[in-house]
mmCIF file of C-alpha atoms and ligand atoms in Angstrom:
data_model
loop_
_atom_site.group_PDB
_atom_site.id
_atom_site.type_symbol
_atom_site.label_atom_id
_atom_site.label_comp_id
_atom_site.label_asym_id
_atom_site.label_seq_id
_atom_site.Cartn_x
_atom_site.Cartn_y
_atom_site.Cartn_z
ATOM 1 C CA UNK A 300 -6.853 6.005 32.043
ATOM 2 C CA UNK A 301 -3.519 5.662 33.834
ATOM 3 C CA UNK A 302 -3.269 4.838 37.533
ATOM 4 C CA UNK A 303 -1.990 8.370 38.084
ATOM 5 C CA UNK A 304 -5.040 9.888 36.396
ATOM 6 C CA UNK A 305 -7.323 7.738 38.550
ATOM 7 C CA UNK A 306 -5.516 8.830 41.716
ATOM 8 C CA UNK A 307 -5.770 12.479 40.695
ATOM 9 C CA UNK A 308 -9.492 12.113 39.937
ATOM 10 C CA UNK A 309 -10.082 10.547 43.363
ATOM 11 C CA UNK A 310 -8.083 13.298 45.078
ATOM 12 C CA UNK A 311 -9.950 16.005 43.145
ATOM 13 C CA UNK A 312 -13.253 14.553 44.382
ATOM 14 C CA UNK A 313 -12.055 14.883 47.988
ATOM 15 C CA UNK A 314 -10.596 18.353 47.449
ATOM 16 C CA UNK A 315 -13.953 19.554 46.149
ATOM 17 C CA UNK A 316 -15.383 18.715 49.568
ATOM 18 C CA UNK A 317 -12.693 20.113 51.823
ATOM 19 C CA UNK A 318 -9.821 22.539 51.536
ATOM 20 C CA UNK A 319 -7.926 20.886 54.374
ATOM 21 C CA UNK A 320 -4.254 20.243 53.545
ATOM 22 C CA UNK A 321 -3.255 17.342 55.793
ATOM 23 C CA UNK A 322 0.510 16.856 56.138
ATOM 24 C CA UNK A 323 -0.088 13.570 57.985
ATOM 25 C CA UNK A 324 -2.082 10.508 57.044
ATOM 26 C CA UNK A 325 -3.124 7.659 59.294
ATOM 27 C CA UNK A 326 -4.093 4.133 58.320
ATOM 28 C CA UNK A 327 -6.523 2.972 60.972
ATOM 29 C CA UNK A 328 -5.463 -0.643 61.091
ATOM 30 C CA UNK A 329 -5.896 -3.151 63.875
ATOM 31 C CA UNK A 330 -5.227 -1.560 67.216
ATOM 32 C CA UNK A 331 -6.366 1.827 65.981
ATOM 33 C CA UNK A 332 -9.932 1.260 64.832
ATOM 34 C CA UNK A 333 -11.217 3.456 67.666
ATOM 35 C CA UNK A 334 -8.683 6.167 66.943
ATOM 36 C CA UNK A 335 -11.384 7.747 64.811
ATOM 37 C CA UNK A 336 -12.929 8.874 68.114
ATOM 38 C CA UNK A 337 -9.849 11.070 68.568
ATOM 39 C CA UNK A 338 -10.488 12.759 65.228
ATOM 40 C CA UNK A 339 -12.465 15.969 64.964
ATOM 41 C CA UNK A 340 -14.020 14.997 61.640
ATOM 42 C CA UNK A 341 -14.459 17.672 58.990
ATOM 43 C CA UNK A 342 -15.567 15.353 56.189
ATOM 44 C CA UNK A 343 -15.963 11.609 55.925
ATOM 45 C CA UNK A 344 -16.378 10.219 52.427
ATOM 46 C CA UNK A 345 -17.256 6.551 51.917
ATOM 47 C CA UNK A 346 -14.800 4.799 49.591
ATOM 48 C CA UNK A 347 -17.731 3.748 47.381
ATOM 49 C CA UNK A 348 -18.420 7.395 46.531
ATOM 50 C CA UNK A 349 -14.871 8.257 45.497
ATOM 51 C CA UNK A 350 -14.114 7.754 41.794
ATOM 52 C CA UNK A 351 -11.927 4.688 41.117
ATOM 53 C CA UNK A 352 -11.475 4.027 44.851
ATOM 54 C CA UNK A 353 -11.459 0.312 45.685
ATOM 55 C CA UNK A 354 -13.709 -0.568 48.571
ATOM 56 C CA UNK A 355 -13.797 -3.238 51.196
ATOM 57 C CA UNK A 356 -16.838 -5.456 51.163
ATOM 58 C CA UNK A 357 -16.454 -7.262 54.470
ATOM 59 C CA UNK A 358 -19.078 -6.879 57.176
ATOM 60 C CA UNK A 359 -21.018 -4.282 55.228
ATOM 61 C CA UNK A 360 -18.458 -1.599 56.072
ATOM 62 C CA UNK A 361 -16.858 -0.409 52.861
ATOM 63 C CA UNK A 362 -14.479 2.019 54.536
ATOM 64 C CA UNK A 363 -14.173 5.769 54.339
ATOM 65 C CA UNK A 364 -11.633 8.526 53.902
ATOM 66 C CA UNK A 365 -11.692 11.104 56.689
ATOM 67 C CA UNK A 366 -10.293 14.623 56.749
ATOM 68 C CA UNK A 367 -10.197 16.258 60.130
ATOM 69 C CA UNK A 368 -8.050 17.265 63.069
ATOM 70 C CA UNK A 369 -6.191 15.400 65.778
ATOM 71 C CA UNK A 370 -4.871 17.575 68.604
ATOM 72 C CA UNK A 371 -5.599 20.572 66.389
ATOM 73 C CA UNK A 372 -3.461 19.274 63.511
ATOM 74 C CA UNK A 373 -5.013 18.532 60.124
ATOM 75 C CA UNK A 374 -4.876 14.879 59.180
ATOM 76 C CA UNK A 375 -6.258 12.455 56.639
ATOM 77 C CA UNK A 376 -7.299 9.003 57.820
ATOM 78 C CA UNK A 377 -8.165 5.799 56.049
ATOM 79 C CA UNK A 378 -10.849 4.067 58.073
ATOM 80 C CA UNK A 379 -11.035 0.575 56.665
ATOM 81 C CA UNK A 380 -7.939 -0.949 55.157
ATOM 82 C CA UNK A 381 -7.766 -3.025 51.997
ATOM 83 C CA UNK A 382 -5.876 -6.291 52.405
ATOM 84 C CA UNK A 383 -4.347 -8.345 49.622
ATOM 85 C CA UNK A 384 -5.889 -11.514 51.132
ATOM 86 C CA UNK A 385 -9.377 -10.110 50.551
ATOM 87 C CA UNK A 386 -8.748 -10.405 46.838
ATOM 88 C CA UNK A 387 -7.689 -6.820 46.167
ATOM 89 C CA UNK A 388 -4.889 -6.477 43.657
ATOM 90 C CA UNK A 389 -1.645 -4.971 44.988
ATOM 91 C CA UNK A 390 -2.483 -1.880 42.893
ATOM 92 C CA UNK A 391 -5.797 -1.555 44.738
ATOM 93 C CA UNK A 392 -4.150 -2.046 48.131
ATOM 94 C CA UNK A 393 -1.883 0.963 47.528
ATOM 95 C CA UNK A 394 -4.443 3.174 45.752
ATOM 96 C CA UNK A 395 -5.605 4.886 48.976
ATOM 97 C CA UNK A 396 -1.998 5.653 49.941
ATOM 98 C CA UNK A 397 -1.440 7.332 46.582
ATOM 99 C CA UNK A 398 -4.611 9.372 47.045
ATOM 100 C CA UNK A 399 -3.299 10.544 50.428
ATOM 101 C CA UNK A 400 -0.099 11.548 48.635
ATOM 102 C CA UNK A 401 -2.090 13.533 46.082
ATOM 103 C CA UNK A 402 -3.903 15.276 48.958
ATOM 104 C CA UNK A 403 -0.563 16.478 50.283
ATOM 105 C CA UNK A 404 0.241 13.860 52.926
ATOM 106 C CA UNK A 405 3.994 13.725 53.536
ATOM 107 C CA UNK A 406 4.062 11.537 56.649
ATOM 108 C CA UNK A 407 2.183 8.255 56.902
ATOM 109 C CA UNK A 408 1.372 6.626 60.228
ATOM 110 C CA UNK A 409 0.373 2.972 60.117
ATOM 111 C CA UNK A 410 -0.687 0.381 62.645
ATOM 112 C CA UNK A 411 -1.218 -3.340 62.379
ATOM 113 C CA UNK A 412 -1.691 -6.525 64.331
ATOM 114 C CA UNK A 413 1.177 -8.961 64.141
ATOM 115 C CA UNK A 414 2.300 -12.305 65.448
ATOM 116 C CA UNK A 415 5.411 -12.180 67.614
ATOM 117 C CA UNK A 416 8.361 -14.398 66.721
ATOM 118 C CA UNK A 417 10.881 -12.636 68.939
ATOM 119 C CA UNK A 418 11.009 -14.782 72.107
ATOM 120 C CA UNK A 419 11.167 -11.660 74.289
ATOM 121 C CA UNK A 420 7.770 -10.427 73.088
ATOM 122 C CA UNK A 421 4.441 -10.961 74.878
ATOM 123 C CA UNK A 422 0.860 -10.556 73.746
ATOM 124 C CA UNK A 423 -0.151 -6.907 73.976
ATOM 125 C CA UNK A 424 3.354 -5.522 73.441
ATOM 126 C CA UNK A 425 3.885 -2.718 70.964
ATOM 127 C CA UNK A 426 6.720 -2.905 68.432
ATOM 128 C CA UNK A 427 7.991 0.036 66.424
ATOM 129 C CA UNK A 428 8.772 -1.271 62.956
ATOM 130 C CA UNK A 429 12.366 -0.429 62.054
ATOM 131 C CA UNK A 430 12.463 -2.408 58.816
ATOM 132 C CA UNK A 431 10.527 -5.011 56.891
ATOM 133 C CA UNK A 432 10.977 -8.139 54.820
ATOM 134 C CA UNK A 433 8.539 -8.131 51.921
ATOM 135 C CA UNK A 434 9.815 -11.066 49.911
ATOM 136 C CA UNK A 435 6.768 -13.188 50.753
ATOM 137 C CA UNK A 436 4.299 -10.626 49.384
ATOM 138 C CA UNK A 437 3.743 -9.293 45.891
ATOM 139 C CA UNK A 438 5.603 -6.064 45.325
ATOM 140 C CA UNK A 439 2.895 -3.521 44.500
ATOM 141 C CA UNK A 440 5.158 -1.624 42.101
ATOM 142 C CA UNK A 441 5.386 -4.550 39.682
ATOM 143 C CA UNK A 442 4.108 -3.424 36.290
ATOM 144 C CA UNK A 443 4.689 -0.447 34.062
ATOM 145 C CA UNK A 444 6.172 2.397 36.088
ATOM 146 C CA UNK A 445 4.408 5.719 36.124
ATOM 147 C CA UNK A 446 7.134 8.260 36.773
ATOM 148 C CA UNK A 447 4.619 10.616 38.378
ATOM 149 C CA UNK A 448 4.542 8.277 41.406
ATOM 150 C CA UNK A 449 8.319 8.124 41.698
ATOM 151 C CA UNK A 450 11.361 6.102 40.712
ATOM 152 C CA UNK A 451 11.254 2.781 38.867
ATOM 153 C CA UNK A 452 13.703 1.335 41.401
ATOM 154 C CA UNK A 453 12.997 3.048 44.729
ATOM 155 C CA UNK A 454 15.633 2.878 47.433
ATOM 156 C CA UNK A 455 14.448 0.852 50.445
ATOM 157 C CA UNK A 456 17.403 1.294 52.799
ATOM 158 C CA UNK A 457 15.276 3.188 55.333
ATOM 159 C CA UNK A 458 11.577 2.585 54.669
ATOM 160 C CA UNK A 459 10.636 3.613 58.230
ATOM 161 C CA UNK A 460 11.767 7.061 59.271
ATOM 162 C CA UNK A 461 14.564 6.853 61.822
ATOM 163 C CA UNK A 462 13.654 10.340 62.980
ATOM 164 C CA UNK A 463 10.054 9.321 63.797
ATOM 165 C CA UNK A 464 11.188 6.119 65.519
ATOM 166 C CA UNK A 465 13.485 8.240 67.698
ATOM 167 C CA UNK A 466 10.656 10.673 68.393
ATOM 168 C CA UNK A 467 8.375 7.802 69.464
ATOM 169 C CA UNK A 468 11.095 6.433 71.730
ATOM 170 C CA UNK A 469 11.580 9.854 73.281
ATOM 171 C CA UNK A 470 7.831 10.228 73.852
ATOM 172 C CA UNK A 471 7.272 6.727 75.255
ATOM 173 C CA UNK A 472 8.328 7.402 78.887
ATOM 174 C CA UNK A 473 6.177 10.547 79.066
ATOM 175 C CA UNK A 474 3.209 8.407 78.021
ATOM 176 C CA UNK A 475 4.113 5.546 80.334
ATOM 177 C CA UNK A 476 4.739 3.227 77.398
ATOM 178 C CA UNK A 477 7.223 0.446 76.911
ATOM 179 C CA UNK A 478 8.061 -0.115 73.268
ATOM 180 C CA UNK A 479 10.005 -2.750 71.386
ATOM 181 C CA UNK A 480 11.704 -2.184 68.069
ATOM 182 C CA UNK A 481 11.946 -4.807 65.383
ATOM 183 C CA UNK A 482 11.622 -6.134 61.870
ATOM 184 C CA UNK A 483 8.177 -6.883 60.402
ATOM 185 C CA UNK A 484 7.835 -9.813 58.028
ATOM 186 C CA UNK A 485 5.013 -9.341 55.524
ATOM 187 C CA UNK A 486 2.955 -12.340 54.429
ATOM 188 C CA UNK A 487 -0.167 -12.540 52.282
ATOM 189 C CA UNK A 488 -2.358 -14.452 54.764
ATOM 190 C CA UNK A 489 -5.124 -15.260 55.283
ATOM 191 C CA UNK A 490 -3.794 -18.361 57.041
ATOM 192 C CA UNK A 491 -1.710 -17.808 60.136
ATOM 193 C CA UNK A 492 1.685 -19.444 59.869
ATOM 194 C CA UNK A 493 2.623 -23.023 60.556
ATOM 195 C CA UNK A 494 5.081 -23.684 63.370
ATOM 196 C CA UNK A 495 7.786 -24.287 60.759
ATOM 197 C CA UNK A 496 6.962 -20.997 59.038
ATOM 198 C CA UNK A 497 7.148 -19.027 62.302
ATOM 199 C CA UNK A 498 10.544 -20.623 62.983
ATOM 200 C CA UNK A 499 11.711 -19.766 59.465
ATOM 201 C CA UNK A 500 10.522 -16.165 59.818
ATOM 202 C CA UNK A 501 12.496 -15.841 63.061
ATOM 203 C CA UNK A 502 15.562 -17.394 61.427
ATOM 204 C CA UNK A 503 15.329 -14.907 58.568
ATOM 205 C CA UNK A 504 15.719 -12.041 61.008
ATOM 206 C CA UNK A 505 12.196 -10.855 61.759
ATOM 207 C CA UNK A 506 10.584 -10.072 65.109
ATOM 208 C CA UNK A 507 6.948 -10.059 64.053
ATOM 209 C CA UNK A 508 4.809 -11.212 61.132
ATOM 210 C CA UNK A 509 1.633 -9.796 59.652
ATOM 211 C CA UNK A 510 -0.632 -9.478 56.642
ATOM 212 C CA UNK A 511 -0.530 -5.769 55.839
ATOM 213 C CA UNK A 512 1.657 -2.664 55.871
ATOM 214 C CA UNK A 513 4.568 -3.622 53.596
ATOM 215 C CA UNK A 514 2.778 -2.896 50.327
ATOM 216 C CA UNK A 515 1.453 0.403 51.687
ATOM 217 C CA UNK A 516 4.907 1.343 52.936
ATOM 218 C CA UNK A 517 6.526 0.555 49.586
ATOM 219 C CA UNK A 518 4.041 2.806 47.782
ATOM 220 C CA UNK A 519 4.533 5.571 50.346
ATOM 221 C CA UNK A 520 8.323 5.391 50.102
ATOM 222 C CA UNK A 521 8.139 5.590 46.320
ATOM 223 C CA UNK A 522 6.071 8.766 46.756
ATOM 224 C CA UNK A 523 8.760 10.176 49.035
ATOM 225 C CA UNK A 524 6.702 10.020 52.239
ATOM 226 C CA UNK A 525 8.107 9.435 55.697
ATOM 227 C CA UNK A 526 6.580 6.301 57.163
ATOM 228 C CA UNK A 527 6.054 5.400 60.805
ATOM 229 C CA UNK A 528 4.535 2.025 61.590
ATOM 230 C CA UNK A 529 3.924 -0.034 64.651
ATOM 231 C CA UNK A 530 2.608 -3.475 65.428
ATOM 232 C CA UNK A 531 0.577 -4.651 68.352
ATOM 233 C CA UNK A 532 1.678 -8.185 69.123
ATOM 234 C CA UNK A 533 -1.544 -10.149 69.217
ATOM 235 C CA UNK A 534 -0.244 -13.705 69.393
ATOM 236 C CA UNK A 535 3.001 -15.557 69.824
ATOM 237 C CA UNK A 536 4.051 -17.636 66.857
ATOM 238 C CA UNK A 537 6.764 -19.703 68.436
ATOM 239 C CA UNK A 538 5.762 -21.613 71.519
ATOM 240 C CA UNK A 539 6.083 -25.142 72.686
ATOM 241 C CA UNK A 540 2.601 -25.669 74.017
ATOM 242 C CA UNK A 541 -0.710 -25.340 72.222
ATOM 243 C CA UNK A 542 -0.312 -22.997 69.279
ATOM 244 C CA UNK A 543 -3.826 -22.382 68.089
ATOM 245 C CA UNK A 544 -4.332 -18.788 66.933
ATOM 246 C CA UNK A 545 -7.799 -17.381 66.374
ATOM 247 C CA UNK A 546 -8.997 -14.150 64.820
ATOM 248 C CA UNK A 547 -10.917 -13.419 68.039
ATOM 249 C CA UNK A 548 -7.741 -13.617 70.117
ATOM 250 C CA UNK A 549 -5.983 -11.297 67.664
ATOM 251 C CA UNK A 550 -8.828 -8.754 67.781
ATOM 252 C CA UNK A 551 -9.002 -8.869 71.563
ATOM 253 C CA UNK A 552 -5.285 -8.233 72.008
ATOM 254 C CA UNK A 553 -5.419 -5.413 69.453
ATOM 255 C CA UNK A 554 -8.328 -3.823 71.315
ATOM 256 C CA UNK A 555 -6.475 -3.965 74.624
ATOM 257 C CA UNK A 556 -3.574 -2.084 73.093
ATOM 258 C CA UNK A 557 -5.766 0.635 71.562
ATOM 259 C CA UNK A 558 -5.482 3.296 74.268
ATOM 260 C CA UNK A 559 -1.685 3.019 74.244
ATOM 261 C CA UNK A 560 -1.470 3.097 70.447
ATOM 262 C CA UNK A 561 -3.853 6.064 70.256
ATOM 263 C CA UNK A 562 -1.869 8.014 72.872
ATOM 264 C CA UNK A 563 1.341 7.474 70.919
ATOM 265 C CA UNK A 564 -0.189 8.406 67.557
ATOM 266 C CA UNK A 565 -1.740 11.563 69.012
ATOM 267 C CA UNK A 566 1.548 12.606 70.588
ATOM 268 C CA UNK A 567 3.382 12.021 67.298
ATOM 269 C CA UNK A 568 0.835 13.934 65.238
ATOM 270 C CA UNK A 569 1.161 16.892 67.629
ATOM 271 C CA UNK A 570 4.843 17.043 66.814
ATOM 272 C CA UNK A 571 4.838 16.425 63.052
HETATM 273 N N1 HPA B 1071 0.633 -14.022 61.507
HETATM 274 C C1 HPA B 1071 0.258 -13.247 60.492
HETATM 275 N N2 HPA B 1071 -0.515 -12.199 60.632
HETATM 276 C C2 HPA B 1071 -0.953 -11.893 61.860
HETATM 277 C C3 HPA B 1071 -0.608 -12.684 62.966
HETATM 278 C C4 HPA B 1071 0.225 -13.808 62.775
HETATM 279 O O1 HPA B 1071 0.561 -14.553 63.715
HETATM 280 N N3 HPA B 1071 -1.197 -12.127 64.045
HETATM 281 C C5 HPA B 1071 -1.886 -11.033 63.601
HETATM 282 N N4 HPA B 1071 -1.743 -10.904 62.283
#
């Protein structure tokens, strides 16, 4: 079976359960876990039930694909993200994105937690991702190309939709939000970076660093989707004093940013 056939089989399983045609898809990453409370859920299908769908095994929550409505607009949401550092292959990490594509999703909205390397950033800030550097992660399109997904050599000159970034910037004041813009540097994790690595990442032109998003974005761009992504800055990579970063601190900062992230995502979805 080809990857394309697997994706189509997974999508067919979902379509049998709902006729909803969601133009937008949301990856409920860090900082958006509670966004599911904003979704009027029509169906929620655990990943384990969907043919060929990889599933997360951490903390007994395998993840689920949701079809429903946000602000009256049909959406698809991935609740539970698959990270490369968990041992998923790059092909598995992007499988859910391709299923969203097969369900008709044309715009993908993504959130993540990231470490700030821009000295003007503080914990809790939100950064709109304008571009990424993926050289430190495995490109998920490595391997035989299946033309049905898109080009062998996809253009990456504008992975994040300039139009959606502008829309978010226009909406920010009406929502009382201050937003940064910047470049996201993708790493595999699961270790946080050393001081030298954070300095290198800054030198290479990034503003934030994190362990997700770039592989998903690459797959989405190949499919021809518009991508909008933002990071909540959960820790500061470059600092002179104590530099210990813990998962708890990252989760806490992401949680604090949730209401702001959710407000922005809802406002965007209303206008897509
Ligand atoms: N580095 C990598 N990934 C992260 C970080 C970080 O500092 N913070 C949250 N995710």
